[in-house]
PDB file of C-alpha atoms in Angstrom:
ATOM      1  CA  MET A 285      10.247   0.220   0.302  1.00 61.00           C
ATOM      2  CA  GLN A 286      10.020   3.181   2.641  1.00 49.00           C
ATOM      3  CA  ARG A 287       6.403   4.219   2.867  1.00 50.00           C
ATOM      4  CA  SER A 288       5.364   7.757   2.135  1.00 51.00           C
ATOM      5  CA  TYR A 289       3.369   9.890   4.493  1.00 48.00           C
ATOM      6  CA  ASP A 290       0.317  10.457   2.345  1.00 49.00           C
ATOM      7  CA  THR A 291      -0.076  14.186   2.715  1.00 45.00           C
ATOM      8  CA  SER A 292      -1.828  14.757  -0.608  1.00 45.00           C
ATOM      9  CA  LEU A 293      -5.262  13.421   0.349  1.00 42.00           C
ATOM     10  CA  GLU A 294      -7.167  16.551  -0.523  1.00 45.00           C
ATOM     11  CA  GLY A 295      -9.278  17.471  -3.523  1.00 45.00           C
ATOM     12  CA  PRO A 296      -9.167  14.914  -6.344  1.00 47.00           C
ATOM     13  CA  ALA A 297      -7.325  12.419  -4.120  1.00 47.00           C
ATOM     14  CA  SER A 298     -10.593  11.612  -2.370  1.00 47.00           C
ATOM     15  CA  ARG A 299     -11.554   9.627  -5.481  1.00 54.00           C
ATOM     16  CA  ARG A 300      -8.646   7.221  -5.041  1.00 53.00           C
ATOM     17  CA  ARG A 301     -10.490   4.945  -2.647  1.00 50.00           C
ATOM     18  CA  ARG A 302     -13.014   3.679  -5.171  1.00 46.00           C
ATOM     19  CA  ARG A 303     -10.377   2.171  -7.442  1.00 49.00           C
ATOM     20  CA  ILE A 304      -9.817  -1.567  -7.020  1.00 50.00           C
ATOM     21  CA  PRO A 305      -6.941  -3.867  -8.031  1.00 51.00           C
ATOM     22  CA  ALA A 306      -7.528  -6.246 -10.924  1.00 58.00           C
ATOM     23  CA  THR A 307      -5.744  -8.447 -13.438  1.00 77.00           C
ATOM     24  CA  LEU A 308      -4.802  -6.327 -16.437  1.00 90.00           C
ATOM     25  CA  ASP A 309      -5.428  -7.043 -20.109  1.00 92.00           C
ATOM     26  CA  PRO A 310      -2.589  -5.366 -22.070  1.00 93.00           C
ATOM     27  CA  GLY A 311      -4.918  -4.882 -25.029  1.00 92.00           C
ATOM     28  CA  ARG A 312      -7.233  -2.745 -22.900  1.00 93.00           C
ATOM     29  CA  THR A 313      -4.683  -1.016 -20.683  1.00 95.00           C
ATOM     30  CA  LEU A 314      -3.123   2.433 -21.000  1.00 95.00           C
ATOM     31  CA  LEU A 315       0.241   2.998 -19.318  1.00 96.00           C
ATOM     32  CA  VAL A 316       1.319   6.516 -18.314  1.00 96.00           C
ATOM     33  CA  SER A 317       5.053   6.451 -17.602  1.00 96.00           C
ATOM     34  CA  CYS A 318       8.281   8.423 -17.754  1.00 94.00           C
ATOM     35  CA  PHE A 319      10.141   8.675 -21.038  1.00 90.00           C
ATOM     36  CA  ASP A 320      13.417   7.450 -19.497  1.00 89.00           C
ATOM     37  CA  ALA A 321      11.975   4.487 -17.574  1.00 91.00           C
ATOM     38  CA  ALA A 322      13.170   1.056 -18.705  1.00 91.00           C
ATOM     39  CA  LEU A 323      10.135  -0.871 -17.507  1.00 95.00           C
ATOM     40  CA  PRO A 324       9.964  -4.671 -17.937  1.00 94.00           C
ATOM     41  CA  LEU A 325       6.512  -4.547 -19.572  1.00 95.00           C
ATOM     42  CA  GLU A 326       6.158  -8.264 -20.184  1.00 93.00           C
ATOM     43  CA  ARG A 327       7.085  -9.162 -16.610  1.00 93.00           C
ATOM     44  CA  MET A 328       4.681  -6.468 -15.383  1.00 94.00           C
ATOM     45  CA  GLY A 329       1.810  -8.057 -17.317  1.00 93.00           C
ATOM     46  CA  LEU A 330       1.620  -5.077 -19.690  1.00 95.00           C
ATOM     47  CA  SER A 331       2.709  -6.914 -22.815  1.00 93.00           C
ATOM     48  CA  ALA A 332       1.405 -10.105 -24.358  1.00 88.00           C
ATOM     49  CA  ARG A 333       2.756 -12.027 -27.369  1.00 86.00           C
ATOM     50  CA  GLY A 334       5.156  -9.184 -28.088  1.00 83.00           C
ATOM     51  CA  VAL A 335       2.453  -6.507 -28.223  1.00 87.00           C
ATOM     52  CA  SER A 336       2.575  -4.011 -25.385  1.00 91.00           C
ATOM     53  CA  CYS A 337      -0.236  -1.947 -23.940  1.00 94.00           C
ATOM     54  CA  ALA A 338      -0.908   1.571 -25.221  1.00 92.00           C
ATOM     55  CA  GLN A 339       1.501   4.098 -23.727  1.00 93.00           C
ATOM     56  CA  VAL A 340       1.714   7.816 -23.003  1.00 93.00           C
ATOM     57  CA  ARG A 341       5.208   8.882 -21.937  1.00 92.00           C
ATOM     58  CA  SER A 342       6.416  12.210 -20.583  1.00 91.00           C
ATOM     59  CA  PRO A 343       9.211  13.500 -18.314  1.00 90.00           C
ATOM     60  CA  ALA A 344       8.503  12.157 -14.810  1.00 91.00           C
ATOM     61  CA  HIS A 345       5.136  10.870 -16.140  1.00 92.00           C
ATOM     62  CA  LEU A 346       3.765  14.395 -15.717  1.00 91.00           C
ATOM     63  CA  VAL A 347       0.037  14.746 -16.347  1.00 92.00           C
ATOM     64  CA  ALA A 348      -1.446  18.176 -16.956  1.00 89.00           C
ATOM     65  CA  PRO A 349      -4.651  18.586 -14.916  1.00 89.00           C
ATOM     66  CA  TRP A 350      -7.795  18.593 -17.055  1.00 90.00           C
ATOM     67  CA  SER A 351      -8.839  21.967 -18.406  1.00 85.00           C
ATOM     68  CA  ASP A 352     -11.501  22.866 -20.968  1.00 80.00           C
ATOM     69  CA  LYS A 353      -9.445  25.935 -21.855  1.00 78.00           C
ATOM     70  CA  ILE A 354      -6.019  24.379 -22.547  1.00 70.00           C
ATOM     71  CA  ALA A 355      -6.928  21.583 -24.921  1.00 71.00           C
ATOM     72  CA  SER A 356      -3.400  21.200 -26.321  1.00 75.00           C
ATOM     73  CA  GLU A 357      -2.023  19.991 -22.964  1.00 76.00           C
ATOM     74  CA  ASN A 358      -4.792  17.455 -22.488  1.00 81.00           C
ATOM     75  CA  ALA A 359      -5.200  16.186 -26.045  1.00 84.00           C
ATOM     76  CA  PRO A 360      -2.616  13.336 -26.185  1.00 83.00           C
ATOM     77  CA  LEU A 361      -3.864  11.670 -23.020  1.00 88.00           C
ATOM     78  CA  LEU A 362      -7.530  12.262 -23.795  1.00 86.00           C
ATOM     79  CA  LEU A 363      -7.090  10.837 -27.303  1.00 86.00           C
ATOM     80  CA  SER A 364      -5.356   7.764 -25.877  1.00 87.00           C
ATOM     81  CA  LEU A 365      -8.260   7.248 -23.488  1.00 86.00           C
ATOM     82  CA  SER A 366     -10.890   7.806 -26.169  1.00 82.00           C
ATOM     83  CA  MET A 367      -9.567   5.980 -29.233  1.00 78.00           C
ATOM     84  CA  ARG A 368      -9.760   2.456 -27.815  1.00 79.00           C
ATOM     85  CA  GLU A 369     -11.691   0.462 -25.257  1.00 87.00           C
ATOM     86  CA  THR A 370      -9.691   1.107 -22.099  1.00 91.00           C
ATOM     87  CA  HIS A 371     -10.501  -0.894 -18.979  1.00 92.00           C
ATOM     88  CA  ASP A 372      -7.451   0.068 -16.905  1.00 94.00           C
ATOM     89  CA  VAL A 373      -5.067   3.009 -16.684  1.00 95.00           C
ATOM     90  CA  VAL A 374      -1.727   2.474 -14.932  1.00 96.00           C
ATOM     91  CA  ILE A 375       0.386   5.444 -13.908  1.00 97.00           C
ATOM     92  CA  CYS A 376       3.869   4.135 -13.150  1.00 97.00           C
ATOM     93  CA  GLY A 377       6.762   6.127 -11.768  1.00 96.00           C
ATOM     94  CA  HIS A 378      10.301   4.951 -11.123  1.00 95.00           C
ATOM     95  CA  VAL A 379      12.804   5.697  -8.377  1.00 91.00           C
ATOM     96  CA  ARG A 380      15.819   6.659 -10.509  1.00 87.00           C
ATOM     97  CA  CYS A 381      14.019   9.255 -12.577  1.00 90.00           C
ATOM     98  CA  ALA A 382      16.258  11.777 -14.367  1.00 87.00           C
ATOM     99  CA  ALA A 383      13.530  14.437 -14.404  1.00 87.00           C
ATOM    100  CA  LEU A 384      12.935  14.138 -10.657  1.00 87.00           C
ATOM    101  CA  GLU A 385      16.697  14.316 -10.080  1.00 84.00           C
ATOM    102  CA  VAL A 386      16.654  17.706 -11.815  1.00 82.00           C
ATOM    103  CA  LEU A 387      13.915  18.875  -9.442  1.00 81.00           C
ATOM    104  CA  LEU A 388      15.897  17.596  -6.450  1.00 79.00           C
ATOM    105  CA  ASP A 389      19.143  19.253  -7.504  1.00 75.00           C
ATOM    106  CA  GLU A 390      18.501  22.429  -9.443  1.00 67.00           C
ATOM    107  CA  GLU A 391      22.190  23.382  -9.271  1.00 68.00           C
ATOM    108  CA  ARG A 392      23.109  20.364 -11.401  1.00 67.00           C
ATOM    109  CA  ASP A 393      21.319  21.576 -14.510  1.00 69.00           C
ATOM    110  CA  ARG A 394      19.806  25.024 -14.211  1.00 71.00           C
ATOM    111  CA  GLY A 395      18.483  24.967 -17.773  1.00 75.00           C
ATOM    112  CA  ALA A 396      16.570  21.725 -17.285  1.00 78.00           C
ATOM    113  CA  PHE A 397      15.363  22.830 -13.859  1.00 72.00           C
ATOM    114  CA  GLY A 398      14.032  26.058 -15.328  1.00 74.00           C
ATOM    115  CA  LEU A 399      12.066  24.147 -17.948  1.00 76.00           C
ATOM    116  CA  MET A 400      10.670  21.596 -15.485  1.00 76.00           C
ATOM    117  CA  ALA A 401       9.788  24.292 -12.956  1.00 72.00           C
ATOM    118  CA  GLN A 402       7.607  25.982 -15.599  1.00 74.00           C
ATOM    119  CA  VAL A 403       5.319  22.926 -15.798  1.00 84.00           C
ATOM    120  CA  PRO A 404       2.438  23.158 -13.286  1.00 85.00           C
ATOM    121  CA  ALA A 405       2.315  19.363 -12.911  1.00 88.00           C
ATOM    122  CA  ALA A 406       5.964  19.382 -11.801  1.00 89.00           C
ATOM    123  CA  ARG A 407       5.537  22.410  -9.530  1.00 87.00           C
ATOM    124  CA  ALA A 408       2.754  20.629  -7.658  1.00 90.00           C
ATOM    125  CA  THR A 409       5.154  17.834  -6.689  1.00 90.00           C
ATOM    126  CA  MET A 410       7.971  20.257  -5.828  1.00 87.00           C
ATOM    127  CA  ASP A 411       5.733  22.333  -3.578  1.00 89.00           C
ATOM    128  CA  LEU A 412       4.332  19.303  -1.765  1.00 91.00           C
ATOM    129  CA  VAL A 413       7.770  17.803  -1.112  1.00 90.00           C
ATOM    130  CA  ARG A 414       9.283  21.097   0.080  1.00 86.00           C
ATOM    131  CA  ARG A 415       6.317  21.719   2.373  1.00 91.00           C
ATOM    132  CA  ASN A 416       6.261  18.272   4.002  1.00 92.00           C
ATOM    133  CA  TYR A 417       9.658  16.573   3.697  1.00 91.00           C
ATOM    134  CA  GLY A 418      12.315  19.230   4.193  1.00 83.00           C
ATOM    135  CA  GLY A 419      14.090  17.334   6.998  1.00 87.00           C
ATOM    136  CA  LEU A 420      14.772  14.084   5.126  1.00 89.00           C
ATOM    137  CA  ASP A 421      18.228  13.000   3.983  1.00 89.00           C
ATOM    138  CA  ARG A 422      18.816  12.962   0.232  1.00 84.00           C
ATOM    139  CA  GLU A 423      18.272   9.231  -0.348  1.00 86.00           C
ATOM    140  CA  SER A 424      15.004   9.207   1.616  1.00 89.00           C
ATOM    141  CA  LEU A 425      13.911  12.381  -0.153  1.00 88.00           C
ATOM    142  CA  ARG A 426      14.579  10.773  -3.543  1.00 88.00           C
ATOM    143  CA  GLU A 427      12.340   7.815  -2.665  1.00 90.00           C
ATOM    144  CA  VAL A 428       9.570   9.898  -1.136  1.00 92.00           C
ATOM    145  CA  MET A 429       9.597  12.316  -4.067  1.00 92.00           C
ATOM    146  CA  ALA A 430       9.166   9.409  -6.491  1.00 95.00           C
ATOM    147  CA  GLN A 431       6.166   8.169  -4.479  1.00 95.00           C
ATOM    148  CA  GLU A 432       4.566  11.563  -4.053  1.00 95.00           C
ATOM    149  CA  ASN A 433       4.992  12.398  -7.725  1.00 95.00           C
ATOM    150  CA  VAL A 434       3.053   9.267  -8.721  1.00 97.00           C
ATOM    151  CA  LEU A 435       0.231  10.310  -6.374  1.00 96.00           C
ATOM    152  CA  THR A 436       0.246  13.929  -7.532  1.00 95.00           C
ATOM    153  CA  GLN A 437       0.028  12.894 -11.183  1.00 95.00           C
ATOM    154  CA  LEU A 438      -2.642  10.325 -10.244  1.00 95.00           C
ATOM    155  CA  ASP A 439      -4.725  13.157  -8.799  1.00 94.00           C
ATOM    156  CA  HIS A 440      -4.289  15.081 -12.059  1.00 93.00           C
ATOM    157  CA  LEU A 441      -5.248  11.974 -14.037  1.00 93.00           C
ATOM    158  CA  LEU A 442      -8.464  11.618 -12.055  1.00 93.00           C
ATOM    159  CA  THR A 443      -9.612  15.051 -13.243  1.00 92.00           C
ATOM    160  CA  TYR A 444     -10.064  13.761 -16.831  1.00 91.00           C
ATOM    161  CA  PRO A 445     -13.726  13.239 -17.755  1.00 89.00           C
ATOM    162  CA  PRO A 446     -13.381   9.541 -18.723  1.00 88.00           C
ATOM    163  CA  LEU A 447     -11.750   8.816 -15.348  1.00 89.00           C
ATOM    164  CA  SER A 448     -13.707  11.124 -13.051  1.00 83.00           C
ATOM    165  CA  ARG A 449     -16.924   9.164 -13.553  1.00 77.00           C
ATOM    166  CA  GLY A 450     -17.666   6.212 -11.306  1.00 73.00           C
ATOM    167  CA  ASP A 451     -18.119   3.907 -14.315  1.00 79.00           C
ATOM    168  CA  GLY A 452     -14.839   4.859 -16.009  1.00 85.00           C
ATOM    169  CA  PRO A 453     -11.678   2.757 -16.373  1.00 92.00           C
ATOM    170  CA  ARG A 454      -9.965   1.545 -13.217  1.00 91.00           C
ATOM    171  CA  VAL A 455      -6.838   3.465 -12.241  1.00 93.00           C
ATOM    172  CA  HIS A 456      -3.697   1.900 -10.739  1.00 94.00           C
ATOM    173  CA  ALA A 457      -0.651   3.662  -9.259  1.00 96.00           C
ATOM    174  CA  TRP A 458       2.645   1.774  -9.443  1.00 97.00           C
ATOM    175  CA  LEU A 459       6.259   2.563  -8.598  1.00 97.00           C
ATOM    176  CA  TYR A 460       9.143   0.640 -10.146  1.00 96.00           C
ATOM    177  CA  ASP A 461      12.383   0.508  -8.155  1.00 93.00           C
ATOM    178  CA  GLU A 462      15.346  -0.101 -10.469  1.00 91.00           C
ATOM    179  CA  ARG A 463      17.654  -0.686  -7.507  1.00 89.00           C
ATOM    180  CA  ASP A 464      16.221  -4.160  -6.871  1.00 93.00           C
ATOM    181  CA  ALA A 465      13.831  -4.521  -9.840  1.00 93.00           C
ATOM    182  CA  SER A 466      10.794  -4.471  -7.554  1.00 94.00           C
ATOM    183  CA  LEU A 467       7.352  -3.168  -8.428  1.00 96.00           C
ATOM    184  CA  TRP A 468       5.075  -1.606  -5.824  1.00 95.00           C
ATOM    185  CA  GLY A 469       1.372  -0.911  -6.071  1.00 95.00           C
ATOM    186  CA  TYR A 470      -0.415   1.842  -4.210  1.00 95.00           C
ATOM    187  CA  SER A 471      -2.937   0.468  -1.733  1.00 91.00           C
ATOM    188  CA  PHE A 472      -6.017   2.669  -1.816  1.00 87.00           C
ATOM    189  CA  GLU A 473      -7.176   1.184   1.484  1.00 87.00           C
ATOM    190  CA  GLU A 474      -3.879   1.824   3.311  1.00 89.00           C
ATOM    191  CA  SER A 475      -2.999   5.038   1.424  1.00 90.00           C
ATOM    192  CA  GLN A 476       0.545   3.777   0.877  1.00 92.00           C
ATOM    193  CA  PHE A 477       2.745   1.931  -1.608  1.00 93.00           C
ATOM    194  CA  ALA A 478       2.374  -1.175   0.494  1.00 88.00           C
ATOM    195  CA  HIS A 479       1.629  -3.903  -2.057  1.00 88.00           C
ATOM    196  CA  GLN A 480       4.551  -5.559  -3.838  1.00 91.00           C
ATOM    197  CA  ILE A 481       3.467  -6.760  -7.273  1.00 92.00           C
ATOM    198  CA  SER A 482       4.966 -10.062  -8.363  1.00 89.00           C
ATOM    199  CA  LEU A 483       6.862  -9.758 -11.642  1.00 90.00           C
ATOM    200  CA  ARG A 484       6.366 -12.719 -13.947  1.00 81.00           C
TER     201      ARG A 484
END
């Protein structure tokens, strides 16, 4: 997998380094993923005996940054974190994401682009990619955008009270590549998607 240039290491991203890898218990894991991702949950260790982990799904796994004033945007994720004993939170993006394709090619579907562009969590990714990766060819841009979107939404996730504390659940950032069915984990030490996770 082409590695991203980690340009989003400001603000909440500074908290990434204290998260450590660990074996996951599906019964105590929350997965944040895209609503059109066909993820092999059992092979990823996120399902056991036919029961999958808890899930929150949204277009491009967008996570609204925490705000005390806009409770409606934060409620589903906060409820998912609060209503069960959660040891791990996995935010997992995927390379062939329909929502990210809309952001890459606004001419293809102006209506969908207009809706996505209204969402602050999506605009953060768009702005970062336009600012730092304008010279890449389309295929490289698609891959880098998928990586950067996982990290942007991870930063938003880390603003939630249960996750911003040092004793909160561990957070993991993954990227699933449908092209070769590979799963990549973000290395907090190397600041890159450098660790290939073995699918069962």
